[in-house]
Tab-separated table of C-alpha atoms in Angstrom:
chain	number	residue	atom	x	y	z
A	1	MET	CA	-13.222	-12.955	10.979
A	2	ASN	CA	-15.286	-14.068	7.943
A	3	TRP	CA	-15.565	-10.477	6.791
A	4	TRP	CA	-11.573	-10.340	6.732
A	5	HIS	CA	-11.369	-13.283	4.465
A	6	ARG	CA	-13.912	-11.900	2.141
A	7	LEU	CA	-11.932	-8.592	1.988
A	8	LYS	CA	-8.572	-10.341	1.330
A	9	LYS	CA	-10.223	-12.118	-1.657
A	10	ASN	CA	-11.346	-8.831	-3.270
A	11	PRO	CA	-8.463	-7.879	-5.555
A	12	LEU	CA	-9.504	-4.239	-5.962
A	13	ALA	CA	-9.781	-3.675	-2.186
A	14	ARG	CA	-6.337	-5.450	-1.727
A	15	PHE	CA	-4.903	-3.201	-4.305
A	16	GLY	CA	-6.338	0.011	-2.742
A	17	ALA	CA	-5.220	-1.128	0.749
A	18	ILE	CA	-1.593	-1.940	-0.359
A	19	LEU	CA	-1.391	1.474	-2.376
A	20	LEU	CA	-2.541	3.336	0.697
A	21	LEU	CA	-0.043	1.441	2.969
A	22	VAL	CA	2.761	2.453	0.513
A	23	PHE	CA	1.729	6.177	0.419
A	24	TYR	CA	1.400	6.401	4.248
A	25	VAL	CA	4.717	4.757	4.887
A	26	ALA	CA	6.521	6.802	2.342
A	27	VAL	CA	5.086	10.232	3.723
A	28	ILE	CA	5.701	9.181	7.338
A	29	ALA	CA	9.185	8.254	6.457
A	30	ALA	CA	9.561	10.979	3.966
A	31	ASP	CA	12.678	12.555	5.458
A	32	PHE	CA	14.427	9.211	4.707
A	33	VAL	CA	12.820	8.393	1.530
A	34	ALA	CA	13.244	12.039	-0.058
A	35	PRO	CA	16.726	12.513	-1.466
A	36	TYR	CA	16.890	16.258	-0.604
A	37	ASN	CA	15.407	18.818	1.857
A	38	PRO	CA	12.061	19.901	0.358
A	39	TYR	CA	13.062	23.677	1.214
A	40	ALA	CA	16.519	23.750	-0.316
A	41	SER	CA	17.156	25.272	-3.551
A	42	GLN	CA	19.787	23.971	-5.826
A	43	PRO	CA	22.097	26.612	-7.522
A	44	ASN	CA	21.059	27.306	-10.985
A	45	GLY	CA	18.559	24.436	-10.802
A	46	SER	CA	15.125	26.060	-11.400
A	47	LEU	CA	12.490	24.170	-13.521
A	48	LEU	CA	14.952	21.395	-14.494
A	49	PRO	CA	13.261	18.486	-16.144
A	50	PRO	CA	13.442	14.925	-14.549
A	51	THR	CA	17.030	13.919	-14.549
A	52	ARG	CA	18.014	11.307	-17.090
A	53	VAL	CA	19.667	8.215	-16.026
A	54	TYR	CA	22.541	6.904	-18.179
A	55	TRP	CA	24.092	3.432	-18.147
A	56	VAL	CA	27.135	4.075	-20.495
A	57	SER	CA	29.638	6.838	-20.050
A	58	GLN	CA	29.142	9.678	-22.350
A	59	GLN	CA	32.953	10.133	-22.691
A	60	THR	CA	34.570	6.757	-22.918
A	61	GLY	CA	31.380	4.861	-24.101
A	62	GLN	CA	32.034	2.268	-21.525
A	63	PHE	CA	29.264	0.693	-19.361
A	64	ILE	CA	29.541	2.006	-15.726
A	65	GLY	CA	26.107	1.330	-14.390
A	66	PRO	CA	23.231	3.762	-13.507
A	67	HIS	CA	24.633	7.342	-13.216
A	68	ILE	CA	23.798	10.943	-13.827
A	69	TYR	CA	25.679	14.047	-14.680
A	70	PRO	CA	25.569	17.612	-13.050
A	71	THR	CA	22.912	19.591	-14.742
A	72	THR	CA	22.066	23.325	-14.416
A	73	GLN	CA	19.955	25.912	-16.100
A	74	GLY	CA	21.429	27.953	-18.902
A	75	ASP	CA	20.247	31.152	-20.543
A	76	THR	CA	16.717	31.783	-21.870
A	77	ASP	CA	15.955	32.689	-25.347
A	78	LEU	CA	13.573	35.829	-24.963
A	79	LYS	CA	12.212	35.467	-28.453
A	80	THR	CA	11.446	31.612	-28.352
A	81	GLY	CA	11.232	30.820	-24.701
A	82	ASP	CA	13.769	27.933	-25.197
A	83	ARG	CA	15.729	27.232	-22.056
A	84	GLN	CA	19.228	26.061	-22.567
A	85	ILE	CA	19.932	22.812	-20.119
A	86	ILE	CA	23.740	22.420	-19.404
A	87	VAL	CA	24.977	18.970	-18.654
A	88	ASP	CA	28.670	18.391	-17.557
A	89	PHE	CA	29.537	15.033	-19.156
A	90	LYS	CA	32.934	15.157	-17.271
A	91	LYS	CA	31.658	14.457	-13.985
A	92	PRO	CA	29.537	11.232	-13.752
A	93	SER	CA	27.740	10.593	-10.419
A	94	PRO	CA	26.816	6.875	-9.676
A	95	LEU	CA	23.293	6.325	-8.379
A	96	ARG	CA	23.300	4.392	-5.080
A	97	LEU	CA	20.937	3.129	-2.308
A	98	PHE	CA	21.359	4.281	1.260
A	99	VAL	CA	23.689	7.413	0.460
A	100	THR	CA	24.649	10.130	2.867
A	101	GLY	CA	22.875	13.421	2.446
A	102	PRO	CA	21.431	16.326	4.243
A	103	GLU	CA	20.792	15.719	7.971
A	104	TYR	CA	17.214	15.357	9.194
A	105	ARG	CA	15.240	14.013	12.388
A	106	LEU	CA	13.314	10.964	11.536
A	107	LEU	CA	9.556	10.854	12.927
A	108	GLN	CA	9.995	14.427	14.365
A	109	THR	CA	6.390	15.407	15.426
A	110	SER	CA	5.069	18.657	16.558
A	111	LEU	CA	1.535	19.825	16.981
A	112	PRO	CA	-0.280	23.035	17.636
A	113	LEU	CA	-1.497	23.047	21.311
A	114	PRO	CA	-3.641	25.377	23.165
A	115	PRO	CA	-3.937	28.240	24.379
A	116	LYS	CA	-1.916	29.948	21.713
A	117	TRP	CA	-1.965	27.163	19.335
A	118	ASP	CA	1.685	27.528	18.488
A	119	GLU	CA	3.787	24.565	17.300
A	120	VAL	CA	5.011	22.404	20.158
A	121	GLU	CA	7.437	19.555	19.400
A	122	ILE	CA	6.105	16.316	20.734
A	123	PHE	CA	8.964	14.033	19.663
A	124	GLY	CA	12.494	15.308	18.601
A	125	GLY	CA	13.008	12.634	16.268
A	126	ILE	CA	16.051	10.358	15.415
A	127	PRO	CA	19.067	12.359	13.925
A	128	LEU	CA	20.059	10.792	10.663
A	129	ASN	CA	21.684	11.652	7.309
A	130	ILE	CA	20.964	8.542	5.496
A	131	HIS	CA	18.650	8.637	2.712
A	132	LEU	CA	17.026	5.874	0.730
A	133	PHE	CA	18.565	6.842	-2.636
A	134	GLY	CA	20.571	9.541	-4.282
A	135	ALA	CA	23.668	10.336	-6.237
A	136	ALA	CA	27.256	9.790	-5.070
A	137	GLY	CA	28.814	12.867	-6.312
A	138	ASP	CA	28.391	16.347	-7.559
A	139	ALA	CA	25.162	15.780	-9.400
A	140	LYS	CA	21.666	16.094	-8.006
A	141	PHE	CA	19.321	13.295	-8.900
A	142	ASN	CA	15.831	14.987	-9.410
A	143	LEU	CA	13.736	12.073	-10.339
A	144	LEU	CA	10.553	14.258	-10.921
A	145	GLY	CA	12.637	17.563	-11.908
A	146	THR	CA	12.841	20.661	-9.971
A	147	ASP	CA	10.208	23.663	-9.383
A	148	ASP	CA	10.719	27.376	-10.141
A	149	GLN	CA	12.743	27.840	-7.012
A	150	GLY	CA	15.119	24.944	-7.693
A	151	ARG	CA	13.833	22.672	-5.091
A	152	ASP	CA	13.377	18.937	-5.684
A	153	GLN	CA	9.830	18.062	-6.725
A	154	LEU	CA	9.934	14.423	-5.404
A	155	SER	CA	11.059	15.598	-2.034
A	156	ARG	CA	8.248	18.170	-1.857
A	157	LEU	CA	5.726	15.730	-2.923
A	158	LEU	CA	6.693	13.335	-0.112
A	159	HIS	CA	6.524	15.928	2.493
A	160	GLY	CA	3.480	17.659	1.118
A	161	GLY	CA	1.791	14.173	1.243
A	162	ARG	CA	1.830	14.411	5.015
A	163	ILE	CA	-0.820	17.078	4.906
A	164	SER	CA	-2.936	15.885	2.132
A	165	LEU	CA	-3.066	12.275	3.322
A	166	PHE	CA	-3.349	12.901	7.156
A	167	ILE	CA	-5.937	15.751	6.836
A	168	GLY	CA	-8.494	13.108	5.905
A	169	ILE	CA	-7.782	10.851	8.766
A	170	ILE	CA	-7.895	13.634	11.304
A	171	GLY	CA	-10.984	15.064	9.644
A	172	VAL	CA	-12.832	11.861	9.962
A	173	ALA	CA	-11.498	11.430	13.476
A	174	LEU	CA	-13.238	14.720	14.405
A	175	THR	CA	-16.338	14.476	12.331
A	176	PHE	CA	-17.525	10.862	13.018
A	177	PRO	CA	-17.489	11.114	16.786
A	178	LEU	CA	-19.541	14.238	16.665
A	179	GLY	CA	-21.841	12.945	14.129
A	180	MET	CA	-22.252	9.661	15.829
A	181	LEU	CA	-22.911	11.411	19.341
A	182	ILE	CA	-25.398	13.934	17.982
A	183	GLY	CA	-27.270	11.488	15.820
A	184	GLY	CA	-27.408	8.972	18.687
A	185	ILE	CA	-28.886	11.607	21.065
A	186	SER	CA	-31.212	12.783	18.443
A	187	GLY	CA	-32.598	9.323	17.484
A	188	TYR	CA	-32.613	8.117	21.328
A	189	PHE	CA	-34.582	10.979	22.899
A	190	GLY	CA	-36.766	12.048	20.011
A	191	GLY	CA	-39.294	14.688	20.695
A	192	TRP	CA	-38.230	18.475	20.733
A	193	THR	CA	-34.571	17.259	20.990
A	194	ASP	CA	-34.729	15.395	17.748
A	195	SER	CA	-36.526	18.219	15.985
A	196	VAL	CA	-33.840	20.873	17.114
A	197	ILE	CA	-30.953	18.831	16.138
A	198	MET	CA	-32.184	17.559	12.837
A	199	ARG	CA	-33.424	21.230	11.983
A	200	LEU	CA	-29.845	22.385	12.519
A	201	ALA	CA	-28.284	19.579	10.546
A	202	GLU	CA	-30.717	20.140	7.562
A	203	VAL	CA	-29.428	23.978	7.673
A	204	LEU	CA	-26.017	22.931	7.695
A	205	MET	CA	-26.449	20.564	4.846
A	206	THR	CA	-28.044	23.149	2.719
A	207	PHE	CA	-24.526	25.095	2.547
A	208	PRO	CA	-22.826	24.496	-0.516
A	209	SER	CA	-19.603	22.836	1.107
A	210	ILE	CA	-17.051	23.920	-1.353
A	211	TYR	CA	-18.334	27.537	-1.392
A	212	LEU	CA	-18.468	27.768	2.149
A	213	LEU	CA	-14.780	26.483	2.500
A	214	VAL	CA	-13.731	29.127	0.045
A	215	THR	CA	-15.618	31.686	2.217
A	216	LEU	CA	-14.051	30.685	5.540
A	217	GLY	CA	-10.678	30.099	4.001
A	218	ALA	CA	-10.603	33.604	2.603
A	219	VAL	CA	-11.194	35.208	6.021
A	220	LEU	CA	-8.541	33.347	7.828
A	221	PRO	CA	-6.342	35.674	9.800
A	222	PRO	CA	-3.119	36.401	8.108
A	223	GLY	CA	0.304	35.193	9.641
A	224	LEU	CA	-0.905	31.657	10.391
A	225	SER	CA	1.563	28.969	10.098
A	226	SER	CA	1.086	26.020	7.719
A	227	THR	CA	0.185	23.691	10.812
A	228	GLN	CA	-2.295	26.347	12.049
A	229	ARG	CA	-4.002	26.662	8.654
A	230	PHE	CA	-4.011	22.840	8.437
A	231	LEU	CA	-5.807	22.663	11.774
A	232	LEU	CA	-8.397	25.502	10.892
A	233	ILE	CA	-9.176	23.555	7.620
A	234	VAL	CA	-9.669	20.200	9.322
A	235	VAL	CA	-12.092	22.124	11.849
A	236	ILE	CA	-13.990	24.003	9.367
A	237	THR	CA	-14.267	20.754	7.144
A	238	SER	CA	-15.469	18.693	10.100
A	239	PHE	CA	-17.978	21.186	11.242
A	240	ILE	CA	-19.908	21.179	8.007
A	241	SER	CA	-19.654	17.273	7.372
A	242	TRP	CA	-21.122	15.877	10.570
A	243	ALA	CA	-24.723	16.665	9.636
A	244	GLY	CA	-25.219	13.929	7.030
A	245	LEU	CA	-23.617	11.304	9.247
A	246	ALA	CA	-25.818	12.475	12.048
A	247	ARG	CA	-28.979	12.029	10.141
A	248	VAL	CA	-28.173	8.497	9.024
A	249	ILE	CA	-27.173	7.585	12.616
A	250	ARG	CA	-30.265	9.067	13.929
A	251	GLY	CA	-32.404	6.756	11.662
A	252	GLN	CA	-30.381	3.646	12.750
A	253	VAL	CA	-30.867	4.561	16.525
A	254	LEU	CA	-34.624	5.020	16.121
A	255	SER	CA	-34.816	1.305	15.394
A	256	LEU	CA	-32.204	0.191	17.601
A	257	LYS	CA	-33.564	1.847	20.678
A	258	GLU	CA	-36.401	-0.536	20.575
A	259	ARG	CA	-34.325	-3.630	20.997
A	260	GLU	CA	-34.637	-5.859	23.943
A	261	TYR	CA	-31.187	-5.353	25.384
A	262	VAL	CA	-31.621	-1.501	25.191
A	263	GLN	CA	-34.935	-1.900	27.090
A	264	ALA	CA	-33.309	-4.258	29.640
A	265	ALA	CA	-30.476	-1.431	30.122
A	266	LYS	CA	-33.314	1.294	30.672
A	267	ALA	CA	-35.072	-0.930	33.137
A	268	MET	CA	-31.831	-1.292	35.160
A	269	GLY	CA	-31.598	2.356	35.731
A	270	ALA	CA	-28.581	2.880	33.276
A	271	ASN	CA	-27.890	6.387	32.274
A	272	PRO	CA	-29.044	7.316	28.860
A	273	LEU	CA	-25.808	8.423	27.535
A	274	TYR	CA	-24.115	5.397	28.808
A	275	ILE	CA	-26.818	3.420	26.728
A	276	ILE	CA	-26.254	5.288	23.724
A	277	VAL	CA	-22.373	5.085	23.731
A	278	ARG	CA	-22.237	1.527	25.060
A	279	HIS	CA	-25.183	-0.425	23.656
A	280	VAL	CA	-26.622	1.482	20.662
A	281	LEU	CA	-23.775	3.165	18.762
A	282	PRO	CA	-21.567	0.052	18.489
A	283	GLN	CA	-24.317	-1.413	16.576
A	284	THR	CA	-23.684	0.917	13.606
A	285	ALA	CA	-20.082	0.017	13.376
A	286	THR	CA	-20.368	-1.506	10.195
A	287	TYR	CA	-22.056	1.593	8.696
A	288	ILE	CA	-19.356	3.811	10.307
A	289	ILE	CA	-16.323	1.974	9.233
A	290	ILE	CA	-17.426	1.938	5.603
A	291	SER	CA	-18.556	5.524	5.728
A	292	ALA	CA	-15.379	6.689	7.294
A	293	THR	CA	-13.332	5.093	4.553
A	294	LEU	CA	-15.424	6.672	1.821
A	295	ALA	CA	-15.369	10.190	3.392
A	296	VAL	CA	-11.533	10.492	3.543
A	297	PRO	CA	-11.490	11.547	0.071
A	298	SER	CA	-13.684	14.370	0.417
A	299	PHE	CA	-11.419	15.893	3.039
A	300	ILE	CA	-8.451	15.277	0.798
A	301	ALA	CA	-10.085	17.114	-2.157
A	302	ALA	CA	-11.269	20.026	0.053
A	303	GLU	CA	-7.518	20.583	1.076
A	304	ALA	CA	-6.512	20.317	-2.661
A	305	VAL	CA	-9.134	22.868	-3.842
A	306	LEU	CA	-8.321	25.410	-0.997
A	307	SER	CA	-4.718	25.157	-1.632
A	308	LEU	CA	-5.301	25.295	-5.230
A	309	ILE	CA	-6.899	28.779	-5.097
A	310	GLY	CA	-4.586	30.037	-2.643
A	311	LEU	CA	-6.363	29.652	0.415
A	312	GLY	CA	-4.940	26.592	2.109
A	313	ILE	CA	-1.417	25.594	2.931
A	314	GLN	CA	0.788	28.511	1.799
A	315	GLN	CA	4.168	28.333	-0.012
A	316	PRO	CA	7.017	27.408	1.044
A	317	ASP	CA	5.515	24.703	2.891
A	318	PRO	CA	4.408	22.016	0.307
A	319	SER	CA	1.148	20.200	-0.056
A	320	TRP	CA	-0.213	18.313	-3.056
A	321	GLY	CA	-2.946	21.114	-3.446
A	322	ASN	CA	-0.582	24.079	-3.448
A	323	MET	CA	1.826	21.991	-5.833
A	324	LEU	CA	-1.101	21.661	-8.096
A	325	SER	CA	-1.878	25.306	-8.071
A	326	LEU	CA	0.681	25.753	-10.844
A	327	ALA	CA	-1.905	24.265	-13.146
A	328	THR	CA	-3.592	27.549	-13.257
A	329	ASN	CA	-0.521	28.756	-15.573
A	330	ALA	CA	-1.169	27.466	-19.132
A	331	SER	CA	2.437	27.846	-20.143
A	332	ILE	CA	3.679	25.480	-17.229
A	333	LEU	CA	1.175	22.827	-18.626
A	334	VAL	CA	3.022	22.815	-21.905
A	335	LEU	CA	6.764	23.697	-21.003
A	336	GLN	CA	7.024	21.954	-17.521
A	337	PRO	CA	4.393	19.276	-17.211
A	338	TRP	CA	6.386	17.495	-14.610
A	339	LEU	CA	5.244	20.158	-12.097
A	340	ILE	CA	1.554	19.326	-12.729
A	341	TRP	CA	1.151	15.566	-13.317
A	342	PRO	CA	2.737	14.051	-10.207
A	343	PRO	CA	0.657	15.711	-7.583
A	344	ALA	CA	-2.511	15.300	-9.724
A	345	VAL	CA	-1.817	11.482	-10.278
A	346	LEU	CA	-1.144	11.079	-6.625
A	347	ILE	CA	-4.329	12.766	-5.510
A	348	ILE	CA	-6.367	10.811	-8.028
A	349	LEU	CA	-4.716	7.544	-6.914
A	350	THR	CA	-5.296	8.276	-3.323
A	351	VAL	CA	-9.086	9.075	-3.785
A	352	LEU	CA	-9.375	5.903	-6.160
A	353	ALA	CA	-7.509	3.537	-3.388
A	354	PHE	CA	-10.048	4.900	-0.481
A	355	ASN	CA	-12.979	4.309	-2.707
A	356	LEU	CA	-11.815	0.804	-3.630
A	357	LEU	CA	-11.186	-0.039	0.026
A	358	GLY	CA	-14.471	1.377	0.923
A	359	ASP	CA	-16.463	-0.637	-1.503
A	360	GLY	CA	-14.732	-3.834	-0.522
A	361	LEU	CA	-15.409	-3.063	3.186
A	362	ARG	CA	-18.965	-2.443	2.268
A	363	ASP	CA	-19.135	-5.972	0.476
A	364	ALA	CA	-17.284	-7.836	3.102
A	365	LEU	CA	-19.270	-6.319	6.020
A	366	ASP	CA	-22.591	-6.159	4.449
A	367	PRO	CA	-24.912	-8.791	6.360
A	368	ARG	CA	-26.965	-9.429	3.197
A	369	SER	CA	-23.716	-10.492	1.416
A	370	LEU	CA	-22.822	-12.540	4.348
A	371	GLN	CA	-26.108	-14.393	4.256
A	372	ARG	CA	-25.885	-15.077	0.512
């Protein structure tokens, strides 16, 4: 466990791990953490800026603790573009933890399953109506403002994070076993098997991945649900990502297959596939763990790019990528920056956290570092 102590002593890796833990817990429990339903629109509440928190009553001047006031959108000046924001200072709403709100089912899980790949409920969830925080009154607490449909931006960020964060985990879970097995077979058997597999891998590696994703995303059949699109994006990105890993694993297997324990297993008549899976591939675990951690950001970026250009997860379902797609409108960057910065910052922080954790794992597991 020396590597674990080395990892804990790395402050950057520890920061990345803690940040990722917070993000994943928040999106898994998004129904509880988010104050509102991500699909529900607020009456006269489109494009509201982040709600201002007051501590002193705006009518009496007395200190009453953190509270907010009902805020709605007024008329827009067609000449200047200025929007009137109406705040009702007669109805203060105190901010509270663990407030009653819209009902939801905590940890509800559904997956697209064959043969039709329709969504099937795996776990019905725990029915609750308690939210982590909110306003006890008529006012709505929009910590990060609302979008053009009057939907709470924070709630959509939390629910959208489920897609953006888990697409990397699921993508790696599909890509790495495929790349490990194909690379192991190629390196172990050699000869024409190695030549055919490596030529196929080289052909796949010549494709510019982002352009291939855009092309394949554009030909997806219409009418797909967001879950089905999510699955297709993962499959597409996994299909074009295994080749590089397979080449590296093949190189490691070429040296590992000559080791004494592999030759002993051969002499005892063990099945070649068993030798590869049981004796050869586990010796590449250090590289696999590090590479998997560093590969997750590429899947997150791929989803963000596809959703940014309208080929990924479609509205009204949220993801960080399609929430960031509003950045293509220059006026929103100037007039409603709260719609752009939160998803952009979360994507940057997530990619940074995975890279910091991957670098920490590389330093902790590197045999040369352990010898030093």
